[in-house]
Amino acid sequence: MEEDGAESDALQQAAWEVYGVAPADFVATRTRWVKELRSRKQRDAAKSVAALRKPSVSAAAINALVRAQDPAADRLRDVGTRMRHAQSALDTAGLAALRGERDAVLHDWVEAARAHATGPLTAAVEAEVRDTAVAALADGAATEVVLSGTLTRGLSYSGFGEVDVSDAVARTSTGVVLTRIEGGGGDSATDEAGGEKDDLGEEDEADLGEDDPEDEADLDEEDEADFSAAGDEEDDPEDDEDDLDEEDDLSAEKGLAQLEETLAEAEEQVTAARRERRSLLEAASVAAARVEEAADGLAQARQLLARAEKEAKHAEAEDEQARAALELADEALTAARERRAQARTALEEAEDAD
């Protein structure tokens, strides 16, 4: 049990250091730790370290700001806790009041990631850093993953449900998140990891002596090779098996590094595709709103046209009636004029007769 505890501590220590270096140094640091753990005969821990995934650029920047204890990390946790509390209480007024703090936290978060990153961040990476913070604000489990310091990829939040954190953080084989060693190790665990490049400390030497009395406490790979060459009958089969395992593991590490590069490229493509899909959905939503608005306008225009046509028909009917009345009036006027002419003629004839 004591050996398992020492191996677990070594695994945490290794993971904390491996995810604390620049992405370009990740593979070399991981390989160094694998060899170091093999030299301690902590093969389960070595295999776990060999399986650690290389973080994306956005995840590495986030790990850097978390490890630097940037105030943006504490603010993210605080505002996220209050937002989730307001949401669970259906406190819409409280959520609205937190809008300004949320926007400020997201802005500061991206700025902090840019400041602590080991290299410049592209616009796409900064967008992924921001999306990860949005996911952390929405989901408590995502918050713990993001602030673990061993994040492997960015997160995203669809707007409802839980955030998918699978394969997003370094874990043990039992699923425990590998993060800073709490308690006596504290921050010093990172310092010890950084200081133990090739040599083991006194405690580690003592542990190795207890774990394997037949070996010296500080054997390195060259020492093991010397013992193997000397033909030690008791150690030869185990050393040969270890050498084969090491060759297989190194080959697997190279393959894993290539797969990680392929995976990183694929994740970037997925992120870009999601962003493009989001843009297309927004554009489609705007277009749909415009179509609906145009349809409403067309319906109103049709109503106005129908009303105008009805009024035009009514006007035409009135015009026809007016024309008919005018014709009747013209006929009456013509008849009146004829009667007047006849009366004048009769009057003139009467006057001539006199």
Short mmCIF file of C-alpha atoms in Angstrom, two decimals:
data_model
loop_
_atom_site.label_atom_id
_atom_site.label_comp_id
_atom_site.label_asym_id
_atom_site.label_seq_id
_atom_site.Cartn_x
_atom_site.Cartn_y
_atom_site.Cartn_z
CA MET A 1 0.00 0.00 0.00
CA GLU A 2 2.87 2.35 0.84
CA GLU A 3 4.41 1.55 -2.55
CA ASP A 4 1.09 2.33 -4.28
CA GLY A 5 0.92 5.67 -2.46
CA ALA A 6 4.45 6.58 -3.50
CA GLU A 7 3.68 5.64 -7.11
CA SER A 8 0.47 7.69 -7.04
CA ASP A 9 2.36 10.72 -5.70
CA ALA A 10 5.01 10.26 -8.38
CA LEU A 11 2.32 10.13 -11.06
CA GLN A 12 0.73 13.36 -9.80
CA GLN A 13 4.12 15.02 -9.59
CA ALA A 14 5.01 13.94 -13.13
CA ALA A 15 1.67 15.05 -14.58
CA TRP A 16 1.91 18.44 -12.88
CA GLU A 17 5.33 19.07 -14.41
CA VAL A 18 4.52 17.62 -17.84
CA TYR A 19 1.51 19.92 -18.27
CA GLY A 20 3.47 22.89 -16.97
CA VAL A 21 5.89 23.12 -19.89
CA ALA A 22 5.40 24.71 -23.30
CA PRO A 23 3.58 22.49 -25.83
CA ALA A 24 6.81 22.16 -27.82
CA ASP A 25 8.56 20.65 -24.77
CA PHE A 26 5.69 18.34 -23.77
CA VAL A 27 6.88 15.15 -25.47
CA ALA A 28 10.48 15.52 -24.28
CA THR A 29 9.37 16.19 -20.69
CA ARG A 30 6.96 13.26 -20.74
CA THR A 31 9.67 10.95 -22.11
CA ARG A 32 12.11 12.08 -19.41
CA TRP A 33 9.55 11.33 -16.71
CA VAL A 34 8.76 7.91 -18.19
CA LYS A 35 12.45 6.98 -18.03
CA GLU A 36 12.71 8.42 -14.52
CA LEU A 37 9.78 6.35 -13.26
CA ARG A 38 11.11 3.22 -14.94
CA SER A 39 14.42 3.72 -13.16
CA ARG A 40 12.44 3.81 -9.89
CA LYS A 41 10.71 0.54 -10.89
CA GLN A 42 7.37 2.41 -10.85
CA ARG A 43 6.21 0.89 -14.12
CA ASP A 44 2.46 1.49 -13.67
CA ALA A 45 3.11 5.19 -13.14
CA ALA A 46 5.47 5.20 -16.13
CA LYS A 47 2.78 3.70 -18.36
CA SER A 48 0.24 6.24 -17.09
CA VAL A 49 2.62 9.12 -17.83
CA ALA A 50 3.37 7.70 -21.30
CA ALA A 51 -0.39 7.77 -21.99
CA LEU A 52 -0.81 11.46 -21.07
CA ARG A 53 -2.20 13.44 -24.00
CA LYS A 54 -0.45 16.50 -25.36
CA PRO A 55 -2.56 19.61 -24.62
CA SER A 56 -3.92 21.81 -27.39
CA VAL A 57 -2.51 25.33 -27.67
CA SER A 58 -5.59 26.78 -25.97
CA ALA A 59 -5.43 24.22 -23.13
CA ALA A 60 -1.72 24.93 -22.59
CA ALA A 61 -2.41 28.66 -22.32
CA ILE A 62 -5.20 28.02 -19.81
CA ASN A 63 -2.95 25.69 -17.77
CA ALA A 64 -0.32 28.43 -17.70
CA LEU A 65 -2.69 31.07 -16.31
CA VAL A 66 -4.07 28.64 -13.72
CA ARG A 67 -0.59 27.65 -12.54
CA ALA A 68 0.40 31.33 -12.35
CA GLN A 69 -2.54 31.78 -9.94
CA ASP A 70 -3.85 34.62 -12.08
CA PRO A 71 -6.80 36.42 -10.41
CA ALA A 72 -8.88 35.61 -13.49
CA ALA A 73 -9.08 31.97 -12.33
CA ASP A 74 -10.61 32.83 -8.94
CA ARG A 75 -13.00 35.30 -10.56
CA LEU A 76 -14.11 32.65 -13.04
CA ARG A 77 -14.94 30.26 -10.19
CA ASP A 78 -16.72 32.96 -8.15
CA VAL A 79 -18.88 34.36 -10.94
CA GLY A 80 -19.66 30.88 -12.24
CA THR A 81 -20.85 29.75 -8.80
CA ARG A 82 -23.14 32.77 -8.46
CA MET A 83 -24.49 32.40 -12.00
CA ARG A 84 -25.34 28.73 -11.48
CA HIS A 85 -26.99 29.52 -8.14
CA ALA A 86 -29.13 32.22 -9.74
CA GLN A 87 -30.04 29.90 -12.59
CA SER A 88 -31.04 27.05 -10.28
CA ALA A 89 -33.20 29.50 -8.31
CA LEU A 90 -34.76 30.80 -11.57
CA ASP A 91 -33.56 34.26 -10.54
CA THR A 92 -33.70 36.05 -13.89
CA ALA A 93 -33.05 39.42 -12.26
CA GLY A 94 -29.92 38.03 -10.58
CA LEU A 95 -28.68 36.57 -13.86
CA ALA A 96 -29.24 39.88 -15.61
CA ALA A 97 -27.32 41.68 -12.85
CA LEU A 98 -24.36 39.31 -13.37
CA ARG A 99 -24.19 39.98 -17.11
CA GLY A 100 -21.61 42.75 -16.72
CA GLU A 101 -19.38 40.67 -14.41
CA ARG A 102 -19.63 37.70 -16.78
CA ASP A 103 -18.50 39.76 -19.76
CA ALA A 104 -15.64 41.26 -17.71
CA VAL A 105 -14.48 37.81 -16.55
CA LEU A 106 -14.47 36.47 -20.11
CA HIS A 107 -12.46 39.47 -21.30
CA ASP A 108 -9.94 39.19 -18.45
CA TRP A 109 -9.70 35.41 -18.94
CA VAL A 110 -8.63 35.75 -22.57
CA GLU A 111 -6.21 38.55 -21.67
CA ALA A 112 -4.66 36.40 -18.92
CA ALA A 113 -4.29 33.42 -21.26
CA ARG A 114 -2.58 35.66 -23.80
CA ALA A 115 -0.25 37.03 -21.11
CA HIS A 116 0.78 33.64 -19.68
CA ALA A 117 0.96 31.64 -22.94
CA THR A 118 4.42 30.60 -24.08
CA GLY A 119 3.77 32.00 -27.55
CA PRO A 120 1.34 34.20 -29.48
CA LEU A 121 -2.29 33.05 -29.73
CA THR A 122 -4.24 33.17 -32.96
CA ALA A 123 -7.79 34.53 -33.09
CA ALA A 124 -9.12 30.96 -33.37
CA VAL A 125 -7.20 29.86 -30.26
CA GLU A 126 -8.38 32.91 -28.29
CA ALA A 127 -11.95 32.08 -29.31
CA GLU A 128 -11.44 28.55 -27.97
CA VAL A 129 -10.02 29.96 -24.72
CA ARG A 130 -13.15 32.11 -24.36
CA ASP A 131 -15.48 29.20 -25.21
CA THR A 132 -13.76 27.15 -22.50
CA ALA A 133 -14.44 29.88 -19.93
CA VAL A 134 -18.10 30.05 -21.02
CA ALA A 135 -18.36 26.29 -20.44
CA ALA A 136 -16.73 26.62 -17.00
CA LEU A 137 -19.20 29.35 -16.00
CA ALA A 138 -22.12 27.12 -16.97
CA ASP A 139 -21.03 23.81 -15.41
CA GLY A 140 -19.41 23.17 -12.03
CA ALA A 141 -17.69 19.97 -13.17
CA ALA A 142 -16.25 21.84 -16.14
CA THR A 143 -14.95 24.51 -13.75
CA GLU A 144 -12.90 21.94 -11.82
CA VAL A 145 -11.50 20.48 -15.05
CA VAL A 146 -10.58 23.90 -16.43
CA LEU A 147 -8.90 24.99 -13.19
CA SER A 148 -7.05 21.68 -12.69
CA GLY A 149 -3.89 22.90 -14.42
CA THR A 150 -3.79 19.69 -16.49
CA LEU A 151 -6.36 20.54 -19.16
CA THR A 152 -5.79 18.72 -22.46
CA ARG A 153 -8.32 20.42 -24.77
CA GLY A 154 -10.72 23.33 -24.92
CA LEU A 155 -14.38 23.01 -23.89
CA SER A 156 -17.58 24.33 -25.40
CA TYR A 157 -21.15 24.83 -24.12
CA SER A 158 -24.18 24.35 -26.35
CA GLY A 159 -26.47 26.46 -24.16
CA PHE A 160 -28.20 23.61 -22.31
CA GLY A 161 -27.31 20.35 -20.56
CA GLU A 162 -23.93 19.36 -19.17
CA VAL A 163 -20.56 20.21 -20.70
CA ASP A 164 -18.69 17.31 -22.31
CA VAL A 165 -15.42 16.98 -20.36
CA SER A 166 -14.42 13.54 -21.65
CA ASP A 167 -10.69 13.34 -22.45
CA ALA A 168 -10.39 17.02 -21.48
CA VAL A 169 -8.10 16.56 -18.47
CA ALA A 170 -5.29 14.26 -17.34
CA ARG A 171 -6.66 11.44 -15.16
CA THR A 172 -5.42 8.30 -13.44
CA SER A 173 -6.52 4.86 -14.64
CA THR A 174 -9.32 5.05 -12.04
CA GLY A 175 -10.58 8.39 -13.35
CA VAL A 176 -9.10 10.70 -10.69
CA VAL A 177 -8.10 14.10 -12.07
CA LEU A 178 -4.33 14.60 -11.95
CA THR A 179 -3.76 18.06 -10.55
CA ARG A 180 -1.66 19.92 -7.97
CA ILE A 181 -0.62 17.74 -5.02
CA GLU A 182 -2.45 19.12 -1.99
CA GLY A 183 -1.21 19.15 1.60
CA GLY A 184 2.46 18.70 2.39
CA GLY A 185 3.42 18.62 -1.29
CA GLY A 186 1.45 21.78 -2.12
CA ASP A 187 3.19 24.07 -4.53
CA SER A 188 6.49 22.51 -3.62
CA ALA A 189 5.52 19.39 -5.53
CA THR A 190 5.99 21.35 -8.70
CA ASP A 191 9.33 22.69 -7.50
CA GLU A 192 10.56 19.20 -6.63
CA ALA A 193 9.47 17.96 -10.02
CA GLY A 194 11.33 20.78 -11.70
CA GLY A 195 14.47 20.17 -9.65
CA GLU A 196 14.65 16.41 -10.13
CA LYS A 197 15.88 16.33 -13.69
CA ASP A 198 18.19 13.31 -13.37
CA ASP A 199 18.90 12.71 -9.66
CA LEU A 200 16.57 11.33 -7.00
CA GLY A 201 16.12 12.96 -3.61
CA GLU A 202 17.06 11.27 -0.34
CA GLU A 203 13.48 10.19 0.38
CA ASP A 204 13.12 8.61 -3.05
CA GLU A 205 16.45 6.81 -2.63
CA ALA A 206 15.26 5.40 0.68
CA ASP A 207 11.97 4.28 -0.85
CA LEU A 208 13.77 2.53 -3.69
CA GLY A 209 16.03 0.79 -1.22
CA GLU A 210 13.02 -0.59 0.67
CA ASP A 211 11.14 -1.55 -2.47
CA ASP A 212 14.01 -3.51 -4.07
CA PRO A 213 16.86 -4.47 -1.68
CA GLU A 214 18.76 -6.28 -4.46
CA ASP A 215 19.34 -3.05 -6.41
CA GLU A 216 21.21 0.10 -5.45
CA ALA A 217 18.94 3.09 -4.73
CA ASP A 218 20.12 5.31 -7.57
CA LEU A 219 20.47 3.04 -10.60
CA ASP A 220 20.18 4.71 -13.98
CA GLU A 221 19.82 3.13 -17.40
CA GLU A 222 23.60 2.83 -17.92
CA ASP A 223 23.98 0.98 -14.59
CA GLU A 224 21.23 -1.46 -15.57
CA ALA A 225 22.96 -2.07 -18.90
CA ASP A 226 26.25 -2.79 -17.07
CA PHE A 227 24.56 -5.34 -14.82
CA SER A 228 22.98 -6.98 -17.84
CA ALA A 229 26.35 -7.16 -19.66
CA ALA A 230 28.00 -8.71 -16.61
CA GLY A 231 25.66 -11.68 -16.96
CA ASP A 232 23.89 -11.48 -13.61
CA GLU A 233 21.86 -14.71 -13.77
CA GLU A 234 19.19 -13.52 -11.36
CA ASP A 235 18.54 -10.15 -13.06
CA ASP A 236 19.16 -11.03 -16.72
CA PRO A 237 15.61 -12.24 -17.63
CA GLU A 238 13.93 -9.28 -15.93
CA ASP A 239 16.37 -6.76 -17.44
CA ASP A 240 15.89 -8.23 -20.90
CA GLU A 241 12.14 -7.99 -20.48
CA ASP A 242 12.50 -4.41 -19.22
CA ASP A 243 14.62 -3.50 -22.25
CA LEU A 244 12.01 -4.94 -24.58
CA ASP A 245 9.26 -3.13 -22.70
CA GLU A 246 11.24 0.11 -22.90
CA GLU A 247 11.74 -0.28 -26.65
CA ASP A 248 8.04 -1.02 -27.09
CA ASP A 249 7.10 1.93 -24.90
CA LEU A 250 9.43 4.31 -26.74
CA SER A 251 7.99 3.14 -30.05
CA ALA A 252 4.50 3.60 -28.63
CA GLU A 253 5.44 7.07 -27.41
CA LYS A 254 6.57 8.07 -30.90
CA GLY A 255 3.35 6.72 -32.34
CA LEU A 256 1.39 8.49 -29.61
CA ALA A 257 3.14 11.77 -30.36
CA GLN A 258 2.20 11.46 -34.03
CA LEU A 259 -1.37 10.59 -33.10
CA GLU A 260 -1.48 13.59 -30.76
CA GLU A 261 -0.38 15.89 -33.56
CA THR A 262 -3.04 14.40 -35.83
CA LEU A 263 -5.61 14.72 -33.06
CA ALA A 264 -4.64 18.34 -32.40
CA GLU A 265 -5.08 19.16 -36.09
CA ALA A 266 -8.42 17.34 -36.13
CA GLU A 267 -9.59 19.21 -33.02
CA GLU A 268 -8.63 22.52 -34.62
CA GLN A 269 -10.60 21.54 -37.71
CA VAL A 270 -13.58 20.53 -35.56
CA THR A 271 -13.39 23.84 -33.69
CA ALA A 272 -13.25 25.75 -36.96
CA ALA A 273 -16.15 23.70 -38.34
CA ARG A 274 -18.21 24.37 -35.21
CA ARG A 275 -17.48 28.07 -35.47
CA GLU A 276 -18.42 28.05 -39.17
CA ARG A 277 -21.60 26.12 -38.36
CA ARG A 278 -22.46 28.65 -35.67
CA SER A 279 -21.92 31.50 -38.12
CA LEU A 280 -24.08 29.77 -40.72
CA LEU A 281 -26.83 29.17 -38.16
CA GLU A 282 -26.74 32.82 -37.16
CA ALA A 283 -26.86 33.88 -40.80
CA ALA A 284 -29.73 31.46 -41.44
CA SER A 285 -31.57 32.85 -38.42
CA VAL A 286 -31.14 36.41 -39.70
CA ALA A 287 -32.27 35.34 -43.18
CA ALA A 288 -35.30 33.55 -41.73
CA ALA A 289 -36.23 36.67 -39.77
CA ARG A 290 -35.95 38.74 -42.93
CA VAL A 291 -38.08 36.24 -44.87
CA GLU A 292 -40.69 36.31 -42.12
CA GLU A 293 -40.62 40.10 -42.12
CA ALA A 294 -40.95 40.14 -45.91
CA ALA A 295 -43.81 37.65 -45.72
CA ASP A 296 -45.59 39.86 -43.20
CA GLY A 297 -45.04 42.85 -45.47
CA LEU A 298 -46.32 40.89 -48.47
CA ALA A 299 -49.43 39.83 -46.56
CA GLN A 300 -50.09 43.44 -45.59
CA ALA A 301 -49.51 44.54 -49.19
CA ARG A 302 -51.95 41.91 -50.41
CA GLN A 303 -54.55 43.10 -47.92
CA LEU A 304 -54.06 46.69 -49.07
CA LEU A 305 -54.25 45.59 -52.70
CA ALA A 306 -57.48 43.68 -52.09
CA ARG A 307 -58.95 46.70 -50.31
CA ALA A 308 -57.85 48.98 -53.14
CA GLU A 309 -59.32 46.64 -55.74
CA LYS A 310 -62.59 46.55 -53.82
CA GLU A 311 -62.64 50.33 -53.57
CA ALA A 312 -61.76 50.57 -57.27
CA LYS A 313 -64.68 48.33 -58.18
CA HIS A 314 -66.97 50.41 -55.99
CA ALA A 315 -65.66 53.56 -57.64
CA GLU A 316 -66.20 52.03 -61.06
CA ALA A 317 -69.79 51.20 -60.13
CA GLU A 318 -70.34 54.72 -58.88
CA ASP A 319 -68.73 56.05 -62.06
CA GLU A 320 -71.08 53.97 -64.19
CA GLN A 321 -74.05 55.22 -62.19
CA ALA A 322 -72.83 58.79 -62.57
CA ARG A 323 -72.38 58.30 -66.30
CA ALA A 324 -75.90 56.88 -66.59
CA ALA A 325 -77.30 59.78 -64.60
CA LEU A 326 -75.34 62.18 -66.80
CA GLU A 327 -76.75 60.59 -69.93
CA LEU A 328 -80.27 60.90 -68.53
CA ALA A 329 -79.58 64.52 -67.64
CA ASP A 330 -78.26 65.16 -71.15
CA GLU A 331 -81.36 63.60 -72.65
CA ALA A 332 -83.61 65.67 -70.38
CA LEU A 333 -81.67 68.80 -71.28
CA THR A 334 -81.97 68.04 -74.99
CA ALA A 335 -85.72 67.46 -74.63
CA ALA A 336 -86.09 70.70 -72.67
CA ARG A 337 -84.22 72.60 -75.33
CA GLU A 338 -86.42 71.13 -78.04
CA ARG A 339 -89.55 72.09 -76.11
CA ARG A 340 -88.19 75.59 -75.64
CA ALA A 341 -87.48 75.89 -79.35
CA GLN A 342 -90.94 74.69 -80.17
CA ALA A 343 -92.43 77.20 -77.73
CA ARG A 344 -90.47 80.04 -79.29
CA THR A 345 -91.59 78.99 -82.75
CA ALA A 346 -95.20 78.89 -81.63
CA LEU A 347 -94.83 82.28 -80.01
CA GLU A 348 -93.37 83.81 -83.13
CA GLU A 349 -96.12 82.37 -85.29
CA ALA A 350 -98.72 83.78 -82.92
CA GLU A 351 -97.15 87.19 -83.06
CA ASP A 352 -97.05 87.11 -86.88
CA ALA A 353 -100.71 86.21 -86.99
CA ASP A 354 -101.61 89.29 -85.01
#
